[in-house]
Amino acid sequence: MMEEEGLKRGCKISDMLPGIYIRYEIWNGGMKQWRADIVARFRLVFCVTFFTGVWAYGFVITNVLHNYDSIVMTPGGYGTGIASGRWFLTVLGKFIGKYWGNYTLPLFNGMIAVLFITISACIIVAVLDIHSRVFSCITGMLFISFPTLASSMLFMYTVHYYAFAVFLTVLGVYFGCSKIRGVLL
């Protein structure tokens, strides 16, 4: 049917294919170049930050360290929410408990947190426009081993929520500083 309409107007689909193919090749080449630039720039930062996080929090990730919240809520739970002033923890805990379950899984939660913070460190390097490999790796290492994150790792049942919040914050800063912020905002 489409070819019949094209014949009525004097053009064939086979005549249009080379133009579509050329546009696709231009777009594909641009995407390959963009991916190569991103991978080349952030591969080292990602690897150094991730392995620093695994090394720094290896003991906490591979062991269950109980604190006052996890003792109160053992074997499953999300800690004391409204009673200690953390009202959204109650909302989030009930939601996650309904679909997944609230369990203290140090390896799972810790690795997700390290992954989110590692991606956040790469975004920070992009926002600060750090091109030096040494300084970008130091930035990632400092970001993953910051004392606030280290103390959050002791609350292993919520650390992935906090890491996700940091990731969203850093992503918001990135979009606020980028050229495409008007489109996304």
XYZ file of N, CA, C and O in Angstrom:
740
model
N 0.825 -1.190 0.000
C 0.000 0.000 0.000
C 0.868 1.252 0.000
O 0.583 2.207 -0.695
N 1.928 1.198 0.809
C 2.805 2.351 0.881
C 3.530 2.572 -0.445
O 3.742 3.701 -0.864
N 3.894 1.469 -1.094
C 4.580 1.582 -2.377
C 3.637 2.129 -3.442
O 4.055 2.878 -4.325
N 2.336 1.783 -3.351
C 1.360 2.317 -4.298
C 1.233 3.826 -4.156
O 1.174 4.551 -5.149
N 1.215 4.327 -2.908
C 1.155 5.778 -2.701
C 2.418 6.442 -3.227
O 2.378 7.541 -3.775
N 3.559 5.775 -3.021
C 4.812 6.324 -3.525
C 4.840 6.369 -5.041
O 5.372 7.302 -5.647
N 4.258 5.364 -5.697
C 4.211 5.353 -7.159
C 3.314 6.469 -7.675
O 3.579 7.045 -8.722
N 2.235 6.773 -6.952
C 1.348 7.866 -7.356
C 2.069 9.201 -7.301
O 1.846 10.065 -8.142
N 2.946 9.372 -6.314
C 3.681 10.628 -6.191
C 4.952 10.634 -7.016
O 5.634 11.644 -7.106
N 5.318 9.505 -7.573
C 6.487 9.459 -8.445
C 7.766 9.025 -7.754
O 8.849 9.233 -8.283
N 7.689 8.458 -6.554
C 8.902 7.974 -5.880
C 8.651 6.572 -5.354
O 7.522 6.194 -5.059
N 9.725 5.825 -5.269
C 9.652 4.457 -4.781
C 10.358 4.369 -3.433
O 11.233 5.174 -3.122
N 9.976 3.366 -2.681
C 10.622 3.146 -1.394
C 12.088 2.805 -1.602
O 12.947 3.222 -0.844
N 12.388 2.070 -2.647
C 13.782 1.707 -2.904
C 14.630 2.936 -3.195
O 15.833 2.925 -2.972
N 14.003 4.032 -3.685
C 14.744 5.278 -3.906
C 15.032 5.988 -2.584
O 16.004 6.741 -2.485
N 14.193 5.773 -1.591
C 14.351 6.444 -0.305
C 15.341 5.719 0.605
O 15.898 6.308 1.519
N 15.590 4.433 0.402
C 16.431 3.648 1.291
C 17.877 4.149 1.406
O 18.415 4.159 2.509
N 18.526 4.572 0.313
C 19.903 5.063 0.495
C 19.988 6.274 1.419
O 20.912 6.385 2.222
N 19.022 7.185 1.352
C 19.020 8.353 2.237
C 18.818 7.961 3.687
O 19.471 8.491 4.596
N 17.915 7.012 3.912
C 17.683 6.526 5.275
C 18.927 5.824 5.793
O 19.328 6.004 6.944
N 19.562 5.042 4.929
C 20.767 4.326 5.330
C 21.892 5.292 5.677
O 22.605 5.101 6.661
N 22.040 6.346 4.909
C 23.088 7.345 5.174
C 22.830 8.036 6.507
O 23.744 8.224 7.314
N 21.568 8.422 6.769
C 21.235 9.054 8.052
C 21.502 8.112 9.219
O 21.992 8.519 10.262
N 21.167 6.839 9.018
C 21.423 5.856 10.070
C 22.921 5.712 10.330
O 23.355 5.632 11.486
N 23.727 5.656 9.298
C 25.172 5.523 9.462
C 25.774 6.734 10.169
O 26.666 6.594 10.999
N 25.283 7.921 9.848
C 25.768 9.131 10.526
C 25.413 9.068 12.009
O 26.240 9.339 12.882
N 24.159 8.705 12.314
C 23.721 8.610 13.700
C 24.488 7.516 14.441
O 24.939 7.721 15.564
N 24.663 6.362 13.815
C 25.374 5.252 14.438
C 26.840 5.608 14.681
O 27.404 5.276 15.720
N 27.470 6.291 13.740
C 28.853 6.718 13.931
C 28.986 7.699 15.075
O 29.926 7.633 15.870
N 28.034 8.623 15.173
C 28.038 9.573 16.282
C 27.854 8.889 17.623
O 28.508 9.230 18.613
N 26.969 7.903 17.682
C 26.743 7.170 18.925
C 27.973 6.344 19.304
O 28.328 6.267 20.480
N 28.632 5.747 18.315
C 29.845 4.984 18.602
C 30.954 5.896 19.124
O 31.679 5.542 20.058
N 31.078 7.074 18.541
C 32.095 8.031 18.994
C 31.794 8.509 20.410
O 32.689 8.599 21.249
N 30.513 8.818 20.676
C 30.109 9.268 22.006
C 30.382 8.181 23.039
O 30.916 8.450 24.108
N 30.020 6.934 22.714
C 30.245 5.821 23.632
C 31.741 5.606 23.865
O 32.173 5.358 24.988
N 32.545 5.710 22.816
C 33.994 5.529 22.964
C 34.589 6.623 23.848
O 35.458 6.343 24.681
N 34.128 7.860 23.666
C 34.620 8.959 24.503
C 34.239 8.752 25.967
O 35.060 8.952 26.866
N 32.996 8.375 26.211
C 32.533 8.154 27.574
C 33.276 6.987 28.218
O 33.753 7.078 29.350
N 33.392 5.893 27.499
C 34.051 4.708 28.048
C 35.521 5.000 28.307
O 36.057 4.650 29.357
N 36.178 5.669 27.384
C 37.597 5.958 27.559
C 37.821 6.907 28.733
O 38.785 6.754 29.484
N 36.933 7.864 28.915
C 37.134 8.868 29.959
C 36.808 8.320 31.345
O 37.488 8.651 32.313
N 35.775 7.515 31.447
C 35.300 7.129 32.767
C 35.584 5.678 33.137
O 35.254 5.263 34.237
N 36.188 4.906 32.267
C 36.484 3.514 32.592
C 37.438 3.419 33.774
O 37.200 2.657 34.716
N 38.496 4.194 33.753
C 39.478 4.158 34.836
C 38.871 4.680 36.133
O 39.075 4.084 37.198
N 38.113 5.762 36.046
C 37.474 6.322 37.243
C 36.507 5.304 37.845
O 36.483 5.091 39.061
N 35.718 4.675 37.002
C 34.748 3.695 37.474
C 35.447 2.523 38.162
O 35.069 2.130 39.269
N 36.462 1.974 37.511
C 37.155 0.807 38.070
C 37.859 1.136 39.381
O 37.735 0.393 40.363
N 38.572 2.252 39.416
C 39.304 2.626 40.632
C 38.323 2.901 41.771
O 38.524 2.449 42.905
N 37.244 3.629 41.483
C 36.271 3.952 42.524
C 35.558 2.698 43.014
O 35.366 2.511 44.224
N 35.166 1.830 42.100
C 34.459 0.611 42.497
C 35.345 -0.288 43.359
O 34.922 -0.765 44.417
N 36.580 -0.515 42.939
C 37.461 -1.387 43.713
C 37.877 -0.745 45.037
O 38.079 -1.448 46.020
N 37.978 0.584 45.075
C 38.239 1.261 46.349
C 37.063 1.061 47.293
O 37.253 0.818 48.487
N 35.844 1.150 46.772
C 34.660 0.933 47.603
C 34.566 -0.486 48.114
O 34.258 -0.724 49.288
N 34.852 -1.452 47.256
C 34.811 -2.855 47.680
C 35.900 -3.119 48.711
O 35.685 -3.821 49.711
N 37.061 -2.539 48.516
C 38.147 -2.728 49.461
C 37.855 -2.030 50.789
O 38.098 -2.579 51.863
N 37.331 -0.821 50.729
C 37.071 -0.058 51.946
C 35.930 -0.657 52.772
O 35.976 -0.632 54.003
N 34.915 -1.178 52.108
C 33.739 -1.678 52.816
C 33.612 -3.199 52.734
O 32.539 -3.735 52.993
N 34.687 -3.874 52.416
C 34.647 -5.326 52.278
C 34.201 -6.036 53.544
O 33.423 -6.985 53.493
N 34.672 -5.591 54.688
C 34.285 -6.226 55.938
C 32.810 -6.012 56.237
O 32.110 -6.931 56.656
N 32.326 -4.819 56.019
C 30.919 -4.510 56.296
C 30.010 -5.219 55.303
O 28.918 -5.668 55.664
N 30.453 -5.348 54.066
C 29.640 -5.983 53.031
C 29.547 -7.498 53.248
O 28.520 -8.102 52.971
N 30.584 -8.100 53.766
C 30.589 -9.558 53.901
C 30.169 -10.043 55.288
O 30.159 -11.249 55.526
N 29.835 -9.155 56.204
C 29.414 -9.540 57.541
C 28.144 -8.784 57.930
O 27.914 -7.671 57.463
N 27.367 -9.375 58.803
C 26.185 -8.701 59.331
C 26.583 -8.052 60.646
O 26.869 -8.726 61.632
N 26.648 -6.729 60.655
C 26.986 -5.978 61.860
C 25.701 -5.356 62.386
O 25.104 -4.488 61.743
N 25.272 -5.796 63.555
C 24.007 -5.322 64.099
C 24.191 -3.989 64.815
O 25.186 -3.750 65.471
N 23.195 -3.131 64.667
C 23.118 -1.895 65.430
C 21.731 -1.833 66.060
O 20.962 -2.782 65.980
N 21.405 -0.715 66.654
C 20.147 -0.643 67.395
C 18.927 -0.855 66.504
O 17.940 -1.453 66.933
N 18.949 -0.407 65.269
C 17.802 -0.599 64.382
C 17.658 -2.051 63.946
O 16.560 -2.601 63.916
N 18.752 -2.670 63.578
C 18.650 -4.052 63.092
C 18.356 -5.030 64.229
O 17.739 -6.062 64.011
N 18.741 -4.711 65.457
C 18.412 -5.566 66.592
C 16.919 -5.500 66.878
O 16.277 -6.507 67.153
N 16.345 -4.314 66.784
C 14.916 -4.138 67.038
C 14.088 -4.855 65.982
O 13.048 -5.438 66.282
N 14.532 -4.863 64.740
C 13.736 -5.374 63.631
C 14.173 -6.748 63.122
O 13.790 -7.133 62.036
N 14.982 -7.478 63.862
C 15.433 -8.788 63.411
C 14.275 -9.769 63.416
O 13.482 -9.754 64.333
N 14.108 -10.643 62.450
C 14.955 -10.955 61.315
C 14.675 -10.082 60.096
O 15.501 -9.964 59.216
N 13.481 -9.496 60.011
C 13.185 -8.643 58.860
C 12.666 -7.309 59.351
O 12.081 -7.212 60.416
N 12.881 -6.291 58.590
C 12.408 -4.971 58.964
C 13.258 -3.897 58.343
O 14.252 -4.163 57.681
N 12.860 -2.686 58.568
C 13.573 -1.556 57.965
C 14.046 -0.558 58.998
O 14.423 0.555 58.670
N 14.039 -0.897 60.245
C 14.499 0.014 61.276
C 13.352 0.805 61.851
O 12.201 0.655 61.464
N 13.672 1.636 62.801
C 12.640 2.468 63.415
C 12.443 3.703 62.567
O 13.345 4.509 62.406
N 11.282 3.841 62.010
C 11.009 4.941 61.093
C 10.428 6.151 61.786
O 11.146 7.057 62.203
N 9.113 6.181 61.947
C 8.434 7.344 62.514
C 8.851 7.560 63.961
O 8.989 8.700 64.405
N 9.101 6.497 64.697
C 9.471 6.613 66.110
C 10.770 7.388 66.298
O 10.954 8.059 67.318
N 11.666 7.326 65.330
C 12.932 8.056 65.456
C 12.999 9.262 64.516
O 14.072 9.821 64.316
N 11.880 9.651 63.921
C 11.843 10.862 63.095
C 12.102 10.639 61.626
O 12.149 11.590 60.859
N 12.277 9.402 61.217
C 12.529 9.117 59.800
C 11.223 8.635 59.172
O 11.015 7.460 58.936
N 10.343 9.574 58.878
C 8.989 9.241 58.427
C 8.991 8.590 57.053
O 8.196 7.707 56.789
N 9.866 9.013 56.149
C 9.847 8.439 54.812
C 10.403 7.019 54.802
O 10.074 6.237 53.928
N 11.226 6.693 55.784
C 11.716 5.324 55.889
C 10.549 4.372 56.130
O 10.540 3.258 55.614
N 9.556 4.808 56.877
C 8.369 3.981 57.092
C 7.604 3.776 55.793
O 7.202 2.662 55.457
N 7.422 4.844 55.030
C 6.715 4.748 53.751
C 7.468 3.832 52.793
O 6.895 2.924 52.190
N 8.755 4.061 52.666
C 9.576 3.252 51.771
C 9.674 1.807 52.262
O 9.619 0.874 51.456
N 9.794 1.620 53.555
C 9.885 0.271 54.102
C 8.621 -0.532 53.869
O 8.681 -1.727 53.553
N 7.471 0.091 54.016
C 6.213 -0.618 53.761
C 6.065 -0.950 52.278
O 5.589 -2.023 51.916
N 6.469 -0.035 51.405
C 6.386 -0.281 49.967
C 7.308 -1.416 49.550
O 6.896 -2.350 48.856
N 8.566 -1.368 49.978
C 9.529 -2.414 49.633
C 9.128 -3.737 50.288
O 9.261 -4.806 49.692
N 8.611 -3.679 51.502
C 8.177 -4.887 52.191
C 7.042 -5.594 51.481
O 6.943 -6.822 51.511
N 6.206 -4.826 50.832
C 5.078 -5.421 50.112
C 5.539 -6.156 48.857
O 5.017 -7.213 48.524
N 6.504 -5.606 48.139
C 6.902 -6.177 46.851
C 8.176 -7.010 46.904
O 8.411 -7.836 46.044
N 9.045 -6.755 47.852
C 10.344 -7.427 47.866
C 10.599 -8.120 49.199
O 10.998 -9.259 49.251
N 10.429 -7.389 50.260
C 10.728 -7.882 51.604
C 11.860 -7.073 52.194
O 12.798 -6.699 51.498
N 11.764 -6.764 53.464
C 12.788 -5.970 54.147
C 13.733 -6.899 54.896
O 13.415 -7.385 55.980
N 14.856 -7.139 54.311
C 15.842 -8.026 54.907
C 17.191 -7.324 54.925
O 17.489 -6.492 54.074
N 18.021 -7.698 55.881
C 19.376 -7.178 55.927
C 20.247 -8.095 55.079
O 20.610 -9.188 55.496
N 20.536 -7.652 53.872
C 21.377 -8.412 52.946
C 22.639 -7.596 52.676
O 22.688 -6.802 51.743
N 23.664 -7.743 53.495
C 24.824 -6.871 53.379
C 25.509 -6.916 52.010
O 25.862 -5.870 51.480
N 25.678 -8.091 51.450
C 26.374 -8.179 50.162
C 25.566 -7.514 49.063
O 26.091 -6.710 48.286
N 24.291 -7.815 48.996
C 23.419 -7.251 47.958
C 23.273 -5.737 48.122
O 23.528 -4.968 47.193
N 22.869 -5.306 49.307
C 22.662 -3.874 49.541
C 23.968 -3.093 49.445
O 23.999 -1.978 48.905
N 25.041 -3.659 49.958
C 26.329 -2.964 49.917
C 26.866 -2.803 48.506
O 27.397 -1.749 48.147
N 26.741 -3.843 47.685
C 27.239 -3.743 46.309
C 26.391 -2.768 45.488
O 26.925 -2.043 44.643
N 25.089 -2.748 45.723
C 24.246 -1.765 45.033
C 24.646 -0.358 45.439
O 24.749 0.541 44.599
N 24.898 -0.157 46.725
C 25.314 1.164 47.197
C 26.652 1.576 46.597
O 26.817 2.721 46.143
N 27.606 0.661 46.571
C 28.915 0.973 45.979
C 28.762 1.292 44.494
O 29.394 2.214 43.972
N 27.899 0.566 43.810
C 27.678 0.817 42.383
C 27.056 2.204 42.156
O 27.503 2.958 41.288
N 26.046 2.559 42.944
C 25.428 3.885 42.805
C 26.421 5.004 43.111
O 26.469 6.015 42.404
N 27.222 4.833 44.145
C 28.193 5.870 44.498
C 29.301 5.940 43.448
O 29.801 7.028 43.134
N 29.672 4.816 42.865
C 30.675 4.815 41.799
C 30.178 5.577 40.574
O 30.904 6.400 40.002
N 28.949 5.329 40.178
C 28.366 6.061 39.042
C 28.255 7.538 39.384
O 28.523 8.410 38.538
N 27.908 7.852 40.621
C 27.829 9.252 41.051
C 29.194 9.928 40.983
O 29.288 11.106 40.599
N 30.240 9.211 41.342
C 31.592 9.775 41.260
C 31.978 10.075 39.817
O 32.604 11.104 39.529
N 31.587 9.196 38.893
C 31.859 9.460 37.469
C 31.109 10.703 36.999
O 31.643 11.504 36.226
N 29.890 10.882 37.460
C 29.114 12.062 37.076
C 29.733 13.319 37.673
O 29.781 14.368 37.017
N 30.246 13.231 38.897
C 30.901 14.382 39.516
C 32.145 14.778 38.739
O 32.421 15.968 38.539
N 32.896 13.791 38.286
C 34.074 14.084 37.454
C 33.645 14.797 36.172
O 34.314 15.718 35.712
N 32.510 14.399 35.610
C 32.015 15.064 34.397
C 31.540 16.481 34.696
O 31.786 17.403 33.915
N 30.859 16.677 35.820
C 30.362 18.019 36.170
C 31.522 18.959 36.441
O 31.517 20.114 35.999
N 32.526 18.485 37.162
C 33.678 19.331 37.462
C 34.644 19.438 36.293
O 35.617 20.193 36.368
N 34.401 18.676 35.237
C 35.198 18.698 34.015
C 36.681 18.435 34.307
O 37.560 19.159 33.871
N 36.910 17.362 35.043
C 38.270 16.960 35.393
C 38.781 16.027 34.302
O 38.204 14.976 34.058
N 39.852 16.435 33.637
C 40.397 15.634 32.542
C 41.641 14.853 32.952
O 42.037 13.923 32.266
N 42.268 15.229 34.043
C 43.445 14.513 34.521
C 43.023 13.169 35.090
O 42.121 13.075 35.921
N 43.692 12.116 34.648
C 43.345 10.784 35.136
C 43.628 10.646 36.622
O 42.858 10.029 37.358
N 44.729 11.206 37.069
C 45.105 11.094 38.479
C 44.077 11.807 39.352
O 43.577 11.246 40.334
N 43.736 13.042 39.003
C 42.788 13.797 39.818
C 41.372 13.233 39.741
O 40.626 13.271 40.717
N 41.004 12.692 38.603
C 39.673 12.094 38.518
C 39.599 10.815 39.348
O 38.584 10.556 39.998
N 40.664 10.040 39.392
C 40.681 8.842 40.236
C 40.700 9.213 41.712
O 40.021 8.583 42.535
N 41.434 10.249 42.057
C 41.456 10.712 43.454
C 40.082 11.229 43.860
O 39.621 10.976 44.982
N 39.406 11.923 42.959
C 38.053 12.406 43.247
C 37.115 11.237 43.520
O 36.345 11.260 44.484
N 37.178 10.211 42.703
C 36.343 9.037 42.925
C 36.678 8.319 44.224
O 35.775 7.889 44.956
N 37.970 8.209 44.537
C 38.376 7.536 45.765
C 37.936 8.316 46.995
O 37.487 7.724 47.983
N 38.039 9.622 46.942
C 37.581 10.444 48.067
C 36.068 10.376 48.225
O 35.543 10.351 49.341
N 35.378 10.357 47.118
C 33.917 10.341 47.167
C 33.394 9.023 47.737
O 32.436 9.016 48.512
N 34.011 7.917 47.379
C 33.518 6.615 47.843
C 33.929 6.336 49.287
O 33.264 5.588 49.992
N 35.008 6.943 49.747
C 35.470 6.660 51.103
C 35.168 7.789 52.076
O 35.764 7.859 53.149
N 34.226 8.636 51.738
C 33.871 9.763 52.598
C 33.254 9.239 53.899
O 32.515 8.249 53.877
N 33.531 9.860 55.033
C 33.037 9.342 56.323
C 31.513 9.220 56.428
O 31.016 8.333 57.115
N 30.785 10.064 55.734
C 29.333 9.961 55.787
C 28.861 8.646 55.182
O 27.965 7.993 55.732
N 29.434 8.253 54.069
C 29.077 6.974 53.462
C 29.558 5.815 54.324
O 28.863 4.805 54.455
N 30.721 5.965 54.928
C 31.239 4.899 55.792
C 30.310 4.662 56.973
O 30.049 3.513 57.349
N 29.778 5.712 57.563
C 28.851 5.515 58.677
C 27.506 4.992 58.194
O 26.832 4.251 58.906
N 27.114 5.333 56.969
C 25.862 4.797 56.422
C 25.975 3.307 56.135
O 24.964 2.604 56.146
N 27.171 2.826 55.871
C 27.355 1.403 55.604
C 27.037 0.538 56.817
O 26.768 -0.650 56.677
N 27.062 1.122 58.016
C 26.694 0.353 59.198
C 25.191 0.116 59.269
O 24.743 -0.776 59.970
N 24.423 0.919 58.554
C 22.979 0.728 58.446
C 22.704 0.068 57.095
O 22.140 0.667 56.190
N 23.119 -1.183 56.984
C 23.148 -1.879 55.703
C 21.761 -2.084 55.096
O 21.623 -2.174 53.892
N 20.734 -2.099 55.908
C 19.391 -2.315 55.386
C 18.847 -1.080 54.668
O 17.870 -1.175 53.941
N 19.460 0.084 54.860
C 18.998 1.298 54.164
C 20.087 1.974 53.337
O 19.821 3.003 52.721
N 21.285 1.436 53.301
C 22.381 2.127 52.624
C 22.123 2.273 51.126
O 22.496 3.283 50.521
N 21.460 1.314 50.507
C 21.197 1.432 49.072
C 20.173 2.523 48.791
O 20.213 3.154 47.740
N 19.268 2.807 49.723
C 18.334 3.927 49.554
C 19.095 5.253 49.587
O 18.862 6.150 48.774
N 20.003 5.371 50.554
C 20.790 6.603 50.663
C 21.705 6.789 49.453
O 21.877 7.913 48.958
N 22.301 5.710 48.978
C 23.169 5.803 47.809
C 22.371 6.191 46.569
O 22.847 6.969 45.737
N 21.157 5.667 46.445
C 20.299 6.048 45.329
C 19.912 7.522 45.414
O 19.863 8.221 44.404
N 19.680 8.023 46.618
C 19.375 9.442 46.806
C 20.564 10.323 46.414
O 20.392 11.361 45.769
N 21.772 9.887 46.768
C 22.975 10.624 46.355
C 23.101 10.615 44.838
O 23.417 11.638 44.218
N 22.843 9.463 44.224
C 22.895 9.356 42.769
C 21.904 10.309 42.101
O 22.251 11.005 41.150
N 20.680 10.360 42.598
C 19.684 11.276 42.016
C 20.075 12.733 42.212
O 19.856 13.565 41.327
N 20.666 13.053 43.354
C 21.124 14.416 43.605
C 22.228 14.816 42.637
O 22.195 15.901 42.036
N 23.208 13.940 42.467
C 24.313 14.221 41.556
C 23.815 14.294 40.110
O 24.258 15.140 39.333
N 22.872 13.436 39.759
C 22.295 13.467 38.417
C 21.543 14.773 38.184
O 21.608 15.355 37.099
N 20.839 15.257 39.200
C 20.160 16.550 39.094
C 21.137 17.695 38.889
O 20.885 18.607 38.101
N 22.255 17.659 39.588
C 23.286 18.685 39.398
C 23.856 18.603 37.991
O 24.084 19.627 37.333
N 24.073 17.385 37.503
C 24.602 17.213 36.149
C 23.652 17.802 35.111
O 24.067 18.530 34.216
N 22.367 17.480 35.230
C 21.400 18.022 34.266
C 21.235 19.524 34.427
O 20.968 20.228 33.457
N 21.397 20.030 35.631
C 21.322 21.474 35.845
C 22.489 22.217 35.220
O 22.351 23.363 34.803
N 23.641 21.563 35.147
C 24.833 22.199 34.586
C 25.041 21.899 33.109
O 25.904 22.507 32.480
N 24.269 20.974 32.553
C 24.511 20.574 31.166
C 23.761 21.481 30.196
O 22.925 22.289 30.571
N 24.079 21.307 28.929
C 23.469 22.123 27.878
C 22.055 21.692 27.565
O 21.291 22.447 26.989
N 21.700 20.465 27.923
C 20.383 19.945 27.577
C 19.383 20.089 28.721
O 18.335 19.488 28.705
N 19.705 20.921 29.699
C 18.842 21.014 30.878
C 17.447 21.520 30.546
O 16.486 21.126 31.179
N 17.309 22.385 29.586
C 15.986 22.907 29.239
C 15.065 21.824 28.717
O 13.877 21.812 29.021
N 15.627 20.903 27.957
C 14.819 19.815 27.406
C 14.360 18.883 28.516
O 13.202 18.503 28.594
N 15.269 18.507 29.396
C 14.947 17.549 30.442
C 14.145 18.168 31.584
O 13.278 17.520 32.150
N 14.457 19.408 31.942
C 13.720 20.024 33.043
C 12.326 20.383 32.606
O 11.388 20.340 33.366
